[in-house]
Amino acid sequence: MNLEIDQKRLLSELETLATISDAVPPAVTRIVFTPTDLRARAWIIARCEEAGLAVRQDAIGNILARWNGADAAAPAVGTGSHIDAIPNAGKYDGVVGVLGGLEAIRALQRSGLRPKNSIELLVFATEEPTRFGIGCLGSRLLSGTLSAGAAAKLKDGDGESVDDVRRKAGFGGKLEDVQLQKGYYKAFVELHIEQGPLLERSKTSLGIVTRIAAPASLRVSIEGAGGHAGGVLMPDRKDALCAAAELILAAEHAARSSGAVDTVATVGICEVFPGAINSIPSRVKITLDIRDTDLARRDSVMQTIEQTSLSLSQKRGVSIQSELLNADAPAECAREVRAALSDACRKRGFPFLEMVSRAYHDSLFMSRIAPTGMLFIPCRNGYSHRPDEYAAPEDIARGALVLAEALAKLSSSSQ
Ligand code: HGY
Ligand code: MN
Ligand code: MN
């Protein structure tokens, strides 16, 4: 099979997409359903149509671009990722899997292969939790992991619901119709940057994911008593920020002392009210992001947070309310998809590392409805979700090539 990736075109498309952003380069910001996101979608759809793919968008804004196989009735093989980017992010997270997936399909078309199973490129809606507080809304709805009713009610920072926002962005239709029927996909493979340092440290250019960590996130609101920074003596205080500080350190300690390096806890947002230098914080809102490849360990950190909240409210006279945003199970990657990826690496003589994904991905939810796997490429210093995120052109092209080989195998293509 004469399969070649057009590296020059792939990289140029990646650079072009990076310019469709709400941030000053090299940062990229692309929040779901914003005008910038809609421009990026339109640009991607035009590239898919140029490749002769049949494109549709569903009610939550997932883009599904299909290369029809010889047996149109057979389950398709899916690939893809996301193009939404958190504020002040990089240009590779998600995009490598979308443009790399598109180039893999084009390379298969150029090679003359005819897939038996259709191959479908997915651009998932809102993989990042930035706007609606919960990530992977598109793949949760496709897989039925989140009900349409629960999704419609989610609100953004301005209090607008998913339903209002999506309709204003031009996505009508019923969210109930997003869920794919059982057996829609024969397999799903996602190409993604590692978002960690292991591949670079081990000088390996490809990673085959064995397991995707289980993410949980919650919002915590702490109400104390404000007051004058001079007039209120320490024994009389109910300082919401000092309570938050103890809770944050308790979460960090629980993750560090779980007995495994895979347990992580992050407080990414901390809002202090009233936020004046000489006023005791009366209200603090924080977010907690807790993950582990092992569900029981992840949940024990969640319990520690709950117990600490209880004892802190008694000790400090504050009230602590938690809102669980998500608590998902981990995913095992499917043997047959891992085999298609490892066979492709071996066929090309590419070394690879079997590894865990500590970031979550849409593959976490696609694994609920289809045999799923992920292929990682290195990113410099493991940096991601920051403007200096970087993946080398030859690594991106190699990832797309292995993806193409795996898609050919999974779609039982013939010459
Ligand atoms: O947070 C994550 O793991 C993903 O990058 N959204
Ligand atoms: Mn991300
Ligand atoms: Mn991502």
GROMACS .gro file of N, CA, C and O and ligand atoms in nm, residues 82 86 93 127-129 135-136 192 195 289 291 358-361 384-385, ligand 1:
model
   78
   82HIS      N    1  -1.117   1.719   1.885
   82HIS     CA    2  -1.192   1.846   1.906
   82HIS      C    3  -1.112   1.965   1.857
   82HIS      O    4  -0.990   1.956   1.842
   86ILE      N    5  -0.916   2.590   2.530
   86ILE     CA    6  -0.939   2.669   2.652
   86ILE      C    7  -0.868   2.804   2.636
   86ILE      O    8  -0.784   2.820   2.546
   93ASP      N    9  -0.359   2.076   2.080
   93ASP     CA   10  -0.455   1.995   2.160
   93ASP      C   11  -0.584   1.977   2.079
   93ASP      O   12  -0.649   2.074   2.045
  127GLU      N   13  -1.528   1.974   2.381
  127GLU     CA   14  -1.452   1.877   2.462
  127GLU      C   15  -1.406   1.945   2.591
  127GLU      O   16  -1.394   1.884   2.695
  128GLU      N   17  -1.378   2.076   2.580
  128GLU     CA   18  -1.327   2.146   2.699
  128GLU      C   19  -1.443   2.191   2.789
  128GLU      O   20  -1.550   2.226   2.741
  129PRO      N   21  -1.422   2.193   2.919
  129PRO     CA   22  -1.528   2.232   3.013
  129PRO      C   23  -1.544   2.383   3.029
  129PRO      O   24  -1.625   2.430   3.106
  135GLY      N   25  -1.681   1.881   3.054
  135GLY     CA   26  -1.614   1.856   2.926
  135GLY      C   27  -1.685   1.746   2.848
  135GLY      O   28  -1.770   1.675   2.902
  136CYS      N   29  -1.649   1.737   2.720
  136CYS     CA   30  -1.696   1.625   2.636
  136CYS      C   31  -1.847   1.620   2.621
  136CYS      O   32  -1.906   1.511   2.617
  192HIS      N   33  -0.380   1.210   1.934
  192HIS     CA   34  -0.377   1.327   2.024
  192HIS      C   35  -0.235   1.350   2.074
  192HIS      O   36  -0.155   1.256   2.080
  195GLN      N   37   0.018   1.540   2.608
  195GLN     CA   38  -0.011   1.635   2.716
  195GLN      C   39   0.059   1.589   2.846
  195GLN      O   40   0.008   1.603   2.956
  289ASP      N   41  -1.062   1.951   4.039
  289ASP     CA   42  -1.054   1.854   3.930
  289ASP      C   43  -0.970   1.738   3.985
  289ASP      O   44  -0.854   1.755   4.018
  291ARG      N   45  -0.847   1.328   3.946
  291ARG     CA   46  -0.842   1.220   3.849
  291ARG      C   47  -0.753   1.107   3.898
  291ARG      O   48  -0.661   1.129   3.976
  358ARG      N   49  -0.358   1.045   3.113
  358ARG     CA   50  -0.400   1.114   3.236
  358ARG      C   51  -0.496   1.228   3.203
  358ARG      O   52  -0.576   1.269   3.286
  359ALA      N   53  -0.487   1.278   3.080
  359ALA     CA   54  -0.589   1.373   3.037
  359ALA      C   55  -0.711   1.291   2.996
  359ALA      O   56  -0.700   1.175   2.957
  360TYR      N   57  -0.830   1.353   3.009
  360TYR     CA   58  -0.945   1.280   2.953
  360TYR      C   59  -0.964   1.328   2.808
  360TYR      O   60  -0.906   1.428   2.766
  361HIS      N   61  -1.040   1.249   2.735
  361HIS     CA   62  -1.062   1.280   2.592
  361HIS      C   63  -1.201   1.231   2.555
  361HIS      O   64  -1.262   1.154   2.630
  384SER      N   65   0.103   2.146   2.767
  384SER     CA   66  -0.025   2.159   2.696
  384SER      C   67  -0.112   2.257   2.773
  384SER      O   68  -0.084   2.291   2.887
  385HIS      N   69  -0.219   2.304   2.705
  385HIS     CA   70  -0.307   2.405   2.765
  385HIS      C   71  -0.227   2.531   2.798
  385HIS      O   72  -0.255   2.601   2.894
  416HGY     O1   73  -0.880   1.831   3.087
  416HGY     C1   74  -0.852   1.744   3.004
  416HGY     O2   75  -0.802   1.639   3.036
  416HGY     C2   76  -0.881   1.768   2.859
  416HGY     O3   77  -0.770   1.830   2.803
  416HGY     N1   78  -0.997   1.851   2.840
   0.00000   0.00000   0.00000
